[in-house]
PDB file of C-alpha atoms in Angstrom:
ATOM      1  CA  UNK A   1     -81.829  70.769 -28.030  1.00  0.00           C
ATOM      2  CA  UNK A   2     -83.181  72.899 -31.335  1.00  0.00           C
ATOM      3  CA  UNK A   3     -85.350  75.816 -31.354  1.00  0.00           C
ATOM      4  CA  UNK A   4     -86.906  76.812 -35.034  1.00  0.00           C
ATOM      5  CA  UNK A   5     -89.025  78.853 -36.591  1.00  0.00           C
ATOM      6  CA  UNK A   6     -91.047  78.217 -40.123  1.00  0.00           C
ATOM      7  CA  UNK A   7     -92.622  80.881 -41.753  1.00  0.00           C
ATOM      8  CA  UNK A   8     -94.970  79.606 -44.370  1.00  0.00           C
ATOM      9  CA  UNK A   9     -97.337  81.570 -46.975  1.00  0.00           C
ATOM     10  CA  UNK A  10     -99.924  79.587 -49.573  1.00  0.00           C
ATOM     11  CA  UNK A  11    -101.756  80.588 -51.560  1.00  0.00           C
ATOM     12  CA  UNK A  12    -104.459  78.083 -52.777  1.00  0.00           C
ATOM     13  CA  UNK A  13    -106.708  79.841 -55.321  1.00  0.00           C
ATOM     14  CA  UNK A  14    -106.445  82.078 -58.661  1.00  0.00           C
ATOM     15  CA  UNK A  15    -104.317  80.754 -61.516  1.00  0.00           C
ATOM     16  CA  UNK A  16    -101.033  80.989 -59.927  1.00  0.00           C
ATOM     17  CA  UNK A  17    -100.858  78.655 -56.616  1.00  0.00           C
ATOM     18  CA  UNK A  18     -98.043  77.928 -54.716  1.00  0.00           C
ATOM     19  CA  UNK A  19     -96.389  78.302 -51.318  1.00  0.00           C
ATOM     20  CA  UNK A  20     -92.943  80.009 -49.775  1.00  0.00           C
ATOM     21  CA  UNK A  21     -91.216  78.671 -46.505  1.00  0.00           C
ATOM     22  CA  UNK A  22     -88.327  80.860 -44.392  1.00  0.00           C
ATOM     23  CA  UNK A  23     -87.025  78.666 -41.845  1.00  0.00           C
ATOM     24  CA  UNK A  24     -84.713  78.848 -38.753  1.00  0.00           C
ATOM     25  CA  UNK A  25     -83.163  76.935 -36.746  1.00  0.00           C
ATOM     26  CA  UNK A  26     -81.128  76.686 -34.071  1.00  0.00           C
ATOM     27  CA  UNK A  27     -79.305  73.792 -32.416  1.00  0.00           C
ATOM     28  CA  UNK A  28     -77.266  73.272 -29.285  1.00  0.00           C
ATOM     29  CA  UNK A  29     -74.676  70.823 -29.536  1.00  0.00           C
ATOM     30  CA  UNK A  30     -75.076  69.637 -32.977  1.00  0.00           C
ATOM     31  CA  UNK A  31     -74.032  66.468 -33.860  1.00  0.00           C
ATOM     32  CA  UNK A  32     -71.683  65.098 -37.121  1.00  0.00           C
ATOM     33  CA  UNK A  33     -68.920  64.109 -38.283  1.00  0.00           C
ATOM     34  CA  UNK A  34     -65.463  65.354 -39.263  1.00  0.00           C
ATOM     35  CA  UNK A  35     -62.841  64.637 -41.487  1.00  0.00           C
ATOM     36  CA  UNK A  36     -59.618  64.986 -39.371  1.00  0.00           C
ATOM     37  CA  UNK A  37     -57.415  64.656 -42.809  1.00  0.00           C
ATOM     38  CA  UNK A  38     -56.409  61.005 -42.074  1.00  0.00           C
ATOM     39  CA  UNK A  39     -56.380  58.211 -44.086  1.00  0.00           C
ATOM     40  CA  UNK A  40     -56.589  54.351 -42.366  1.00  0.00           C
ATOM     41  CA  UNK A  41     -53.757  52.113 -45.312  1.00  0.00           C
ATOM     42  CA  UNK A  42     -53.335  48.589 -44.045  1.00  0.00           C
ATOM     43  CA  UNK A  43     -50.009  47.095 -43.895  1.00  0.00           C
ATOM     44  CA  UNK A  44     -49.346  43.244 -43.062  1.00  0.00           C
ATOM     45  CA  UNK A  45     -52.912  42.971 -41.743  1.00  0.00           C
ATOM     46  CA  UNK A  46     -52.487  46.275 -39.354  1.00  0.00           C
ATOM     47  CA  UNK A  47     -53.468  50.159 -39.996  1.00  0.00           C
ATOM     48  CA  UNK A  48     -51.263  52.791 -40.267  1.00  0.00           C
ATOM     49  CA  UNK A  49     -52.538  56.399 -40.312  1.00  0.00           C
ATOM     50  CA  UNK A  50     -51.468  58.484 -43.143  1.00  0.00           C
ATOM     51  CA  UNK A  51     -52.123  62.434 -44.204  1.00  0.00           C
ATOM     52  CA  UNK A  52     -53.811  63.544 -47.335  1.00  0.00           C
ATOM     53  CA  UNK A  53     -50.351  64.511 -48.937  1.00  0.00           C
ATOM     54  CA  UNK A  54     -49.017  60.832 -48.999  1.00  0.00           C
ATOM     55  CA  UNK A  55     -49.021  58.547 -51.765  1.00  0.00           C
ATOM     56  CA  UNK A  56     -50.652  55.956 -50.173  1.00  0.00           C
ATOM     57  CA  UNK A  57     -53.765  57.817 -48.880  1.00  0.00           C
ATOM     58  CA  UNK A  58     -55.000  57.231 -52.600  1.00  0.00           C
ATOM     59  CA  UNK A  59     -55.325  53.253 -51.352  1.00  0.00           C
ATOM     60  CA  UNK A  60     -56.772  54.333 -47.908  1.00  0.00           C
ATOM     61  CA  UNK A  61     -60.264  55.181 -46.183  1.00  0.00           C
ATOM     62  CA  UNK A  62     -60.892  58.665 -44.588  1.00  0.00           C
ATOM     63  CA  UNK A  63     -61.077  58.950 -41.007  1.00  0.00           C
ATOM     64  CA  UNK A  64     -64.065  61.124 -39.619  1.00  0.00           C
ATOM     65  CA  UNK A  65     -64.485  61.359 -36.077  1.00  0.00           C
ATOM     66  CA  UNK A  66     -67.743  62.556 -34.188  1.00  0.00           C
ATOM     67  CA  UNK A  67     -67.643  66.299 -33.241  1.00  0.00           C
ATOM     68  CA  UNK A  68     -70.687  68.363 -31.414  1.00  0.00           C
ATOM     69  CA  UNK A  69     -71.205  71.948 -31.713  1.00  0.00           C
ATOM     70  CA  UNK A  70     -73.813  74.607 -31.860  1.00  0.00           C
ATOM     71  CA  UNK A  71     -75.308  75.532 -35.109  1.00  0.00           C
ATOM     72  CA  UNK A  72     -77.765  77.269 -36.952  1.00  0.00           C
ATOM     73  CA  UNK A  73     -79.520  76.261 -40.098  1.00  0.00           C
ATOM     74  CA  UNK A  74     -81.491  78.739 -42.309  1.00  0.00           C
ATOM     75  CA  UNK A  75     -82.862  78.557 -45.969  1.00  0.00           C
ATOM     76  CA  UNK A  76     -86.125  79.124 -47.865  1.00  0.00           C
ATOM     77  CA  UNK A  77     -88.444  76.354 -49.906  1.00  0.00           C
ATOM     78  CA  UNK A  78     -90.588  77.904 -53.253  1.00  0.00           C
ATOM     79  CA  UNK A  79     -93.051  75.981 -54.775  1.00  0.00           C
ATOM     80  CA  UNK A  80     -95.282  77.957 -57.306  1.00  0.00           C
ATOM     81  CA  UNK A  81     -97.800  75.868 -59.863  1.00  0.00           C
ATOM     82  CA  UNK A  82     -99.040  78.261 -62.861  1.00  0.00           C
ATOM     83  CA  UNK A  83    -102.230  76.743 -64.413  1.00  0.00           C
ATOM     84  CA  UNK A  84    -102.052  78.276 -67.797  1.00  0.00           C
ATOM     85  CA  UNK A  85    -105.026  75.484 -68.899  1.00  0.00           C
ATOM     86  CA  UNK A  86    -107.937  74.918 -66.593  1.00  0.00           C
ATOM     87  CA  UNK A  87    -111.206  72.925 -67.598  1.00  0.00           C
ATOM     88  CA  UNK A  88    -113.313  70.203 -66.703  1.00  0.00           C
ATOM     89  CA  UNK A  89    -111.341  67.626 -68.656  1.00  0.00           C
ATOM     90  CA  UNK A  90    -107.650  68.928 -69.534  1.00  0.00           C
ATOM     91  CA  UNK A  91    -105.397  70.682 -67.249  1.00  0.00           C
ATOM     92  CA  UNK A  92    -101.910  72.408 -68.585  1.00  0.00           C
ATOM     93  CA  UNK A  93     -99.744  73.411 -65.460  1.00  0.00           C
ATOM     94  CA  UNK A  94     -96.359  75.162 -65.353  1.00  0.00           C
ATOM     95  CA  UNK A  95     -94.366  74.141 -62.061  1.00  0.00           C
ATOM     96  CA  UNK A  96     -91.750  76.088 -60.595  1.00  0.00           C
ATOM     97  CA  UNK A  97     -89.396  75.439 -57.567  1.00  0.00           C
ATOM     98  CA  UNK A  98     -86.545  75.314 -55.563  1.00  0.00           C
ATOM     99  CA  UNK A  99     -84.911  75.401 -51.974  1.00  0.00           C
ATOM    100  CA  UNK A 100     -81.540  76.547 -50.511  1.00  0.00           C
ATOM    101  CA  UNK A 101     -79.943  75.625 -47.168  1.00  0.00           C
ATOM    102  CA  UNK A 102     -77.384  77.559 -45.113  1.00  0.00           C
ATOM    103  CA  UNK A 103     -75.489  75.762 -42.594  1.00  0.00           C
ATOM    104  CA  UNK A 104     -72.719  77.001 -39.799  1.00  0.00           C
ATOM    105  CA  UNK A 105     -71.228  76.499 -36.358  1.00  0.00           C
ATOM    106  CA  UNK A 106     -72.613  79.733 -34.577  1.00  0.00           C
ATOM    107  CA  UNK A 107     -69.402  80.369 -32.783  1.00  0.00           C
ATOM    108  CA  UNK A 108     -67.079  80.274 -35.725  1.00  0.00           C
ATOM    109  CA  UNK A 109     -69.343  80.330 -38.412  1.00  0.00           C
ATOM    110  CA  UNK A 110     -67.506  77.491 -40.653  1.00  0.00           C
ATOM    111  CA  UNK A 111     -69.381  75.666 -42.766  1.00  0.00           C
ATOM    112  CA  UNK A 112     -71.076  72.461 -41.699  1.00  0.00           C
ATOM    113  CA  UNK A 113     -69.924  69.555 -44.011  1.00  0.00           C
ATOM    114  CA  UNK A 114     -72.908  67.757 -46.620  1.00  0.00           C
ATOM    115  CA  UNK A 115     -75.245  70.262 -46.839  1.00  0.00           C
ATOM    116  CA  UNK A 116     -77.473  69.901 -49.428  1.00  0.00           C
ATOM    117  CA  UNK A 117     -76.349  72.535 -52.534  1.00  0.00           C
ATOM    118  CA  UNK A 118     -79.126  74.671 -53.954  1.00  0.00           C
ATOM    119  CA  UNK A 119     -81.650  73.260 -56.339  1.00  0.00           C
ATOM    120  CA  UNK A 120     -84.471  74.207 -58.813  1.00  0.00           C
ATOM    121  CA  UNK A 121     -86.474  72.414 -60.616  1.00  0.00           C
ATOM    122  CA  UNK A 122     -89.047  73.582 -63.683  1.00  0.00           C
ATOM    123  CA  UNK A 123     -91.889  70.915 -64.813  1.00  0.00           C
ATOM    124  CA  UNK A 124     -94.731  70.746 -67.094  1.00  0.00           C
ATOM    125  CA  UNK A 125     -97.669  68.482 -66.979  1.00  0.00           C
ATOM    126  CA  UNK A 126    -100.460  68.178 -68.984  1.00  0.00           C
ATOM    127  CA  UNK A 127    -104.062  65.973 -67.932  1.00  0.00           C
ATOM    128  CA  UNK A 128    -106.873  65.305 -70.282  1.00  0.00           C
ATOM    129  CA  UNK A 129    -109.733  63.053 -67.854  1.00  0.00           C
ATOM    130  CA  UNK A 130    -107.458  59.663 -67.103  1.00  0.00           C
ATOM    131  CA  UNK A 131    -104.244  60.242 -69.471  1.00  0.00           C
ATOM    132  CA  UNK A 132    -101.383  62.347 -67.813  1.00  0.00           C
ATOM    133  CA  UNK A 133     -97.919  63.360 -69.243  1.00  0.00           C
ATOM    134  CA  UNK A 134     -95.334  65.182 -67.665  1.00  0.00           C
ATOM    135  CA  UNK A 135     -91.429  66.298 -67.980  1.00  0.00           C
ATOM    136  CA  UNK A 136     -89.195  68.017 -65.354  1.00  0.00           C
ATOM    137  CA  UNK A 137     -85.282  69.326 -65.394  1.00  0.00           C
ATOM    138  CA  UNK A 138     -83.922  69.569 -62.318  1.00  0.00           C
ATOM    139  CA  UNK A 139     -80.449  71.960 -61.202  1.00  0.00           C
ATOM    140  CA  UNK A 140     -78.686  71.272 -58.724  1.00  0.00           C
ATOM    141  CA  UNK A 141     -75.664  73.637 -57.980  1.00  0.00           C
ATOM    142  CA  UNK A 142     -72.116  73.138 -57.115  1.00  0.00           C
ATOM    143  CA  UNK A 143     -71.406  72.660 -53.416  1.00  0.00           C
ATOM    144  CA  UNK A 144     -67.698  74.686 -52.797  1.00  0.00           C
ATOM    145  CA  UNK A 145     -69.005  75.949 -49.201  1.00  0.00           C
ATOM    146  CA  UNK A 146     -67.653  72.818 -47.349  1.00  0.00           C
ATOM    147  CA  UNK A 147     -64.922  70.418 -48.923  1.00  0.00           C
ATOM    148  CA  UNK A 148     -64.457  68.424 -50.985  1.00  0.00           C
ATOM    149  CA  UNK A 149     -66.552  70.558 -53.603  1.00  0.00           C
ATOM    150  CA  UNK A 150     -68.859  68.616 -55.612  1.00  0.00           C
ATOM    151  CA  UNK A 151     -69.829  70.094 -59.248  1.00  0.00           C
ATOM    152  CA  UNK A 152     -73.564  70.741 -60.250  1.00  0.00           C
ATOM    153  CA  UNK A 153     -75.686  68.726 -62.611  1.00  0.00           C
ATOM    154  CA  UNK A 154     -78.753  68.813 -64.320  1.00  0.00           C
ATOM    155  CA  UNK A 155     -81.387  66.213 -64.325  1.00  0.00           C
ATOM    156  CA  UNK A 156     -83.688  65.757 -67.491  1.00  0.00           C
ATOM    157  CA  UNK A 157     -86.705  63.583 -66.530  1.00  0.00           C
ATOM    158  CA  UNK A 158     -90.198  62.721 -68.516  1.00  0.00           C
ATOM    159  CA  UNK A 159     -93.302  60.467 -67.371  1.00  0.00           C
ATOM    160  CA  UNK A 160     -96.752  58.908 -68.684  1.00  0.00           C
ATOM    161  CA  UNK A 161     -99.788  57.311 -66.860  1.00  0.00           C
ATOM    162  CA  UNK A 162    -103.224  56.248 -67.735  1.00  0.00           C
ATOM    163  CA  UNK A 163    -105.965  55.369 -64.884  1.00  0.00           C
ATOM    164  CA  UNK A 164    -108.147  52.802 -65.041  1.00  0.00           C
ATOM    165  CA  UNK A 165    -111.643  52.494 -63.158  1.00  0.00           C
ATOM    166  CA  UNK A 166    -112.277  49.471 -62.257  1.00  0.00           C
ATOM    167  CA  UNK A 167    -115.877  49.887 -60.016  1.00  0.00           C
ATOM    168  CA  UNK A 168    -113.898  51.008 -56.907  1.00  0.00           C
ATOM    169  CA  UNK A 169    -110.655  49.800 -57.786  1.00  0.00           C
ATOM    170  CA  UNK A 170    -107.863  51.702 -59.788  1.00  0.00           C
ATOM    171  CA  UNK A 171    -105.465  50.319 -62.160  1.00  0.00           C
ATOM    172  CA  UNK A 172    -102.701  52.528 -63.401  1.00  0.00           C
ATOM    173  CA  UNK A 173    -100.104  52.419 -65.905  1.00  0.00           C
ATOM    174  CA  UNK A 174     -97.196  54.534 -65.872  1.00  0.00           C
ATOM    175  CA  UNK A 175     -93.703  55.188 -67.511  1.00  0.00           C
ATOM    176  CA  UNK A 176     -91.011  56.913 -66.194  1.00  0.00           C
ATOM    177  CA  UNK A 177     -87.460  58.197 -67.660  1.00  0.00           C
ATOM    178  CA  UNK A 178     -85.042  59.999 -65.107  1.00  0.00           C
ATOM    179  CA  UNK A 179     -81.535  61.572 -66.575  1.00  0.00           C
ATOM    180  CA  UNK A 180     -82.434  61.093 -69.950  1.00  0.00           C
ATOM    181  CA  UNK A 181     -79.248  62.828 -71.073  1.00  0.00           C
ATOM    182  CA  UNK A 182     -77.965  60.378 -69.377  1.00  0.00           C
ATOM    183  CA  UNK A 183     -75.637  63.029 -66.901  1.00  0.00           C
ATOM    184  CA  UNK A 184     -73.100  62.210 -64.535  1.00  0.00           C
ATOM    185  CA  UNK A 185     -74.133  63.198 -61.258  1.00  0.00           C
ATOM    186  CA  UNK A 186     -72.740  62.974 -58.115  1.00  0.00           C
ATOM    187  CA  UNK A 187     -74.848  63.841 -54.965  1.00  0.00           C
ATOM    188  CA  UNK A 188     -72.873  66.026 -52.160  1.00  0.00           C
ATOM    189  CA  UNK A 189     -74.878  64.930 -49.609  1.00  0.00           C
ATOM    190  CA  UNK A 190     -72.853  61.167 -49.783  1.00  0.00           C
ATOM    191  CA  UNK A 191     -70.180  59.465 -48.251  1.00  0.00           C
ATOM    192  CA  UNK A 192     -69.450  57.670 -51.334  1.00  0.00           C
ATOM    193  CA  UNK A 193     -70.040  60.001 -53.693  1.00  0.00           C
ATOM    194  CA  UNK A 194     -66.517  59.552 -55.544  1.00  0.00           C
ATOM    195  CA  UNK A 195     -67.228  55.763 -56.119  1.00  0.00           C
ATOM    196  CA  UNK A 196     -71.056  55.711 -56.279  1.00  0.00           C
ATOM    197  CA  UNK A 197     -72.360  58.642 -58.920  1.00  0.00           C
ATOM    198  CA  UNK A 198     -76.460  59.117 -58.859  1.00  0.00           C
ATOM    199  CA  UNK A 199     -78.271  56.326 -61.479  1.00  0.00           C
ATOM    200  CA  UNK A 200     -77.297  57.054 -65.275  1.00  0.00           C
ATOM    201  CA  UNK A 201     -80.394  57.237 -68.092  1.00  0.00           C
ATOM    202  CA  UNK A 202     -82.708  54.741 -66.587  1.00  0.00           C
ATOM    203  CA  UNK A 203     -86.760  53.589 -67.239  1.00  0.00           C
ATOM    204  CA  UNK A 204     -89.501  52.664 -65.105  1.00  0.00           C
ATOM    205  CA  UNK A 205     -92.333  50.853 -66.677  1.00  0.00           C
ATOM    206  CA  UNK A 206     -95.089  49.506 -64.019  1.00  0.00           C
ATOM    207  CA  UNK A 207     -98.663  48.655 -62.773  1.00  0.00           C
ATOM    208  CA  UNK A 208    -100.503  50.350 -60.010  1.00  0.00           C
ATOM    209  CA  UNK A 209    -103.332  48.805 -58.470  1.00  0.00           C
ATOM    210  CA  UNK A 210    -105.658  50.976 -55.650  1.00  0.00           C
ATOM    211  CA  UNK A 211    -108.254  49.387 -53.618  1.00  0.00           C
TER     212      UNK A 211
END
């Protein structure tokens, strides 16, 4: 059972546009999982349950087990677009934003494990009639309220399309870079996170076609 409550203001004209979210909510008997500090080693085909201090734990896979509380989750989402270049053929817009979630048991107020860390993000995109270009960094912050921390990163990315009318069809062109600085980044949010870092410097070229 969850009770929340969003609190949203948008504002849709003018040359700054944008919206803010508050959020609430509340949950009885949360579900996830918990690390319980045990790690499954096999030996002559059977498991044996070690701590985190032994030697062999390094070989081993953690052992979570289900646990259900009640908790409370609570954050804001910003999303603000500056139009600093506004005509009938070319658009300039500066894009700010971020979000930031905070996430406890309600009786003892611990942490709930793989919360998404706090994030912003500032973009830039300019449009003249069918040609549109575009670049964004992204931060993400460190994540040291629930273990094991994971460090913070920041994510350079840069994109290109061109539409073409076709009578009522659309054909598009686009390119895409994401982590151009090619930055090792490791998403707290993952189970595997330690073996399986986010996608280095990487490019996207493709076709779009709307009917």
């Amino acid at each position: 059972t969850s009770r929340a409550l969003d609190l949203t203001l948008r504002k849709r004209v003018g040359m700054v546009t944008g919206s803010l979210t508050l959020f609430h909510h509340r949950f009885d008997g949360f579900i996830y999982e918990q690390p319980n500090g045990l790690f499954a080693v096999e030996h002559d085909g059977a498991l044996e349950f070690v701590s985190a201090d032994d030697e062999e734990a390094e070989e081993g896979l953690a052992v979570y087990r289900y646990v259900q509380r009640d908790a409370q989750f609570q954050g804001a989402e910003l999303e603000v677009v500056i139009h600093l270049h506004d005509e009938a053929h070319s658009q300039l817009d500066l894009m700010l934003g971020g979000d930031l979630v905070r996430a406890d048991e309600r009786q003892t107020n611990i942490h709930l494990p793989r919360i998404t860390p706090a994030r912003a993000k500032l973009g830039l995109q300019w449009a003249r009639d069918s040609l549109v270009l575009g670049s964004e960094v992204q931060f993400v912050g460190s994540q040291n309220r629930t273990a094991p921390m994971t460090d913070g990163y920041e994510l350079i990315s840069a994109s290109l399309s061109y539409r073409l009318p076709l009578g009522n069809q659309v054909v598009t062109l686009f390119a895409r870079g994401s982590n151009l600085t090619n930055q090792e980044a490791r998403a707290h949010t993952s189970f595997l996170k330690e073996v399986a870092p986010l996608p280095g410097r990487n490019l996207n070229l493709g076709v779009r076609y709307s009917f």
